[in-house]
PDB file of C-alpha atoms in Angstrom:
ATOM      1  CA  MET A   1      80.903 112.010  72.966  1.00 42.00           C
ATOM      2  CA  VAL A   2      80.813 113.092  76.612  1.00 44.00           C
ATOM      3  CA  ILE A   3      77.594 114.492  78.010  1.00 46.00           C
ATOM      4  CA  PRO A   4      77.971 116.042  81.456  1.00 49.00           C
ATOM      5  CA  MET A   5      75.456 115.012  84.045  1.00 52.00           C
ATOM      6  CA  GLY A   6      73.358 117.930  85.227  1.00 50.00           C
ATOM      7  CA  ASN A   7      74.318 119.480  88.503  1.00 55.00           C
ATOM      8  CA  LEU A   8      74.046 123.012  89.757  1.00 54.00           C
ATOM      9  CA  SER A   9      77.625 123.902  88.818  1.00 62.00           C
ATOM     10  CA  ASP A  10      76.970 122.878  85.176  1.00 67.00           C
ATOM     11  CA  MET A  11      73.812 124.947  84.856  1.00 65.00           C
ATOM     12  CA  THR A  12      74.102 128.240  83.049  1.00 80.00           C
ATOM     13  CA  ALA A  13      70.530 129.392  82.433  1.00 84.00           C
ATOM     14  CA  LYS A  14      67.766 130.076  84.875  1.00 88.00           C
ATOM     15  CA  VAL A  15      64.274 129.806  83.392  1.00 89.00           C
ATOM     16  CA  THR A  16      60.732 129.781  84.679  1.00 92.00           C
ATOM     17  CA  LEU A  17      58.722 126.721  83.696  1.00 91.00           C
ATOM     18  CA  SER A  18      55.178 125.625  84.465  1.00 94.00           C
ATOM     19  CA  PHE A  19      54.211 122.008  85.104  1.00 94.00           C
ATOM     20  CA  SER A  20      51.011 120.268  86.078  1.00 96.00           C
ATOM     21  CA  ASP A  21      50.836 119.346  89.768  1.00 96.00           C
ATOM     22  CA  GLU A  22      51.010 115.657  88.854  1.00 96.00           C
ATOM     23  CA  THR A  23      54.071 116.078  86.627  1.00 96.00           C
ATOM     24  CA  ILE A  24      56.077 118.097  89.144  1.00 96.00           C
ATOM     25  CA  GLU A  25      55.262 115.704  91.990  1.00 96.00           C
ATOM     26  CA  GLU A  26      56.418 112.742  89.898  1.00 96.00           C
ATOM     27  CA  ALA A  27      59.576 114.615  88.910  1.00 96.00           C
ATOM     28  CA  ARG A  28      60.297 115.432  92.565  1.00 96.00           C
ATOM     29  CA  ARG A  29      59.788 111.793  93.523  1.00 96.00           C
ATOM     30  CA  PHE A  30      62.115 110.530  90.782  1.00 95.00           C
ATOM     31  CA  ALA A  31      64.750 113.162  91.602  1.00 96.00           C
ATOM     32  CA  LYS A  32      64.666 112.237  95.284  1.00 96.00           C
ATOM     33  CA  ARG A  33      64.867 108.524  94.482  1.00 96.00           C
ATOM     34  CA  GLU A  34      67.962 109.160  92.350  1.00 94.00           C
ATOM     35  CA  GLY A  35      69.544 111.491  94.925  1.00 96.00           C
ATOM     36  CA  MET A  36      69.426 114.474  92.581  1.00 94.00           C
ATOM     37  CA  SER A  37      68.110 117.987  92.824  1.00 95.00           C
ATOM     38  CA  LEU A  38      64.900 118.623  90.927  1.00 95.00           C
ATOM     39  CA  SER A  39      66.741 120.967  88.550  1.00 93.00           C
ATOM     40  CA  ALA A  40      69.435 118.387  87.814  1.00 93.00           C
ATOM     41  CA  TRP A  41      66.836 115.672  87.266  1.00 95.00           C
ATOM     42  CA  ILE A  42      64.805 117.821  84.858  1.00 94.00           C
ATOM     43  CA  ASP A  43      68.017 118.794  83.032  1.00 93.00           C
ATOM     44  CA  GLN A  44      68.921 115.121  82.641  1.00 93.00           C
ATOM     45  CA  ALA A  45      65.386 114.181  81.518  1.00 94.00           C
ATOM     46  CA  ALA A  46      65.359 116.921  78.878  1.00 93.00           C
ATOM     47  CA  ARG A  47      68.826 115.925  77.666  1.00 93.00           C
ATOM     48  CA  GLU A  48      67.788 112.265  77.434  1.00 92.00           C
ATOM     49  CA  LYS A  49      64.666 113.198  75.443  1.00 93.00           C
ATOM     50  CA  ALA A  50      66.741 115.319  73.045  1.00 92.00           C
ATOM     51  CA  LEU A  51      69.219 112.474  72.492  1.00 92.00           C
ATOM     52  CA  ARG A  52      66.422 109.996  71.886  1.00 91.00           C
ATOM     53  CA  GLU A  53      65.010 112.348  69.235  1.00 90.00           C
ATOM     54  CA  VAL A  54      68.425 112.493  67.555  1.00 90.00           C
ATOM     55  CA  PHE A  55      68.716 108.703  67.539  1.00 87.00           C
ATOM     56  CA  THR A  56      65.149 108.324  66.244  1.00 88.00           C
ATOM     57  CA  GLU A  57      65.952 110.659  63.352  1.00 89.00           C
ATOM     58  CA  HIS A  58      69.184 108.744  62.731  1.00 85.00           C
ATOM     59  CA  ALA A  59      67.292 105.447  62.571  1.00 81.00           C
ATOM     60  CA  ALA A  60      64.807 106.976  60.121  1.00 84.00           C
ATOM     61  CA  ALA A  61      67.661 108.219  57.916  1.00 84.00           C
ATOM     62  CA  VAL A  62      69.237 104.762  57.968  1.00 76.00           C
ATOM     63  CA  GLY A  63      65.920 103.287  56.866  1.00 76.00           C
ATOM     64  CA  ARG A  64      65.510 105.789  54.059  1.00 80.00           C
ATOM     65  CA  ALA A  65      69.031 105.032  52.880  1.00 81.00           C
ATOM     66  CA  GLY A  66      68.090 101.373  52.479  1.00 75.00           C
ATOM     67  CA  MET A  67      70.851 100.084  54.705  1.00 68.00           C
ATOM     68  CA  ASP A  68      70.854  96.612  56.208  1.00 69.00           C
ATOM     69  CA  PHE A  69      68.140  96.982  58.830  1.00 71.00           C
ATOM     70  CA  GLU A  70      69.391  94.263  61.165  1.00 75.00           C
ATOM     71  CA  SER A  71      72.902  95.708  61.273  1.00 79.00           C
ATOM     72  CA  ALA A  72      71.501  99.215  61.619  1.00 74.00           C
ATOM     73  CA  ALA A  73      69.229  98.117  64.480  1.00 80.00           C
ATOM     74  CA  LEU A  74      72.143  96.483  66.278  1.00 85.00           C
ATOM     75  CA  ALA A  75      74.253  99.605  65.773  1.00 87.00           C
ATOM     76  CA  ASP A  76      71.418 101.786  67.086  1.00 87.00           C
ATOM     77  CA  ALA A  77      71.078  99.515  70.128  1.00 89.00           C
ATOM     78  CA  ARG A  78      74.810  99.874  70.801  1.00 90.00           C
ATOM     79  CA  GLU A  79      74.514 103.664  70.473  1.00 90.00           C
ATOM     80  CA  VAL A  80      71.573 103.740  72.887  1.00 88.00           C
ATOM     81  CA  GLY A  81      73.634 101.653  75.296  1.00 85.00           C
ATOM     82  CA  MET A  82      76.525 104.096  75.040  1.00 86.00           C
ATOM     83  CA  VAL A  83      74.184 107.026  75.670  1.00 86.00           C
ATOM     84  CA  ASP A  84      72.684 105.230  78.665  1.00 84.00           C
ATOM     85  CA  ASP A  85      76.196 104.579  80.013  1.00 84.00           C
ATOM     86  CA  VAL A  86      76.987 108.277  79.768  1.00 85.00           C
ATOM     87  CA  LEU A  87      73.644 109.475  81.124  1.00 83.00           C
ATOM     88  CA  PHE A  88      73.222 106.968  83.920  1.00 82.00           C
ATOM     89  CA  ARG A  89      76.834 105.973  84.669  1.00 76.00           C
ATOM     90  CA  GLY A  90      75.920 102.462  85.699  1.00 65.00           C
ATOM     91  CA  ARG A  91      72.795 103.451  87.658  1.00 69.00           C
ATOM     92  CA  PRO A  92      69.587 101.713  86.655  1.00 66.00           C
ATOM     93  CA  ARG A  93      67.309 103.736  84.400  1.00 64.00           C
ATOM     94  CA  ALA A  94      64.075 105.046  85.932  1.00 64.00           C
ATOM     95  CA  ALA A  95      61.069 102.899  85.039  1.00 53.00           C
TER      96      ALA A  95
END
């Protein structure tokens, strides 16, 4: 699975969003630190959150299916690592 990193040429929808002053200032700081536009950073953050939700649901389904939890946990960890590789392309993840 290839997930494109957000940049202005990949963006197709323009929306108006409202954020608290604290949230938008933190987002601006993180975007600047990572050398990204604010829009690209927010796009990436939303995409990461969506993927984490998918993996959380996957882990829950594995648990309900009664699969080997240790093997499932290791597989989930590998999947998270693959997602991180795609999302961050070797850059350290924001703390």
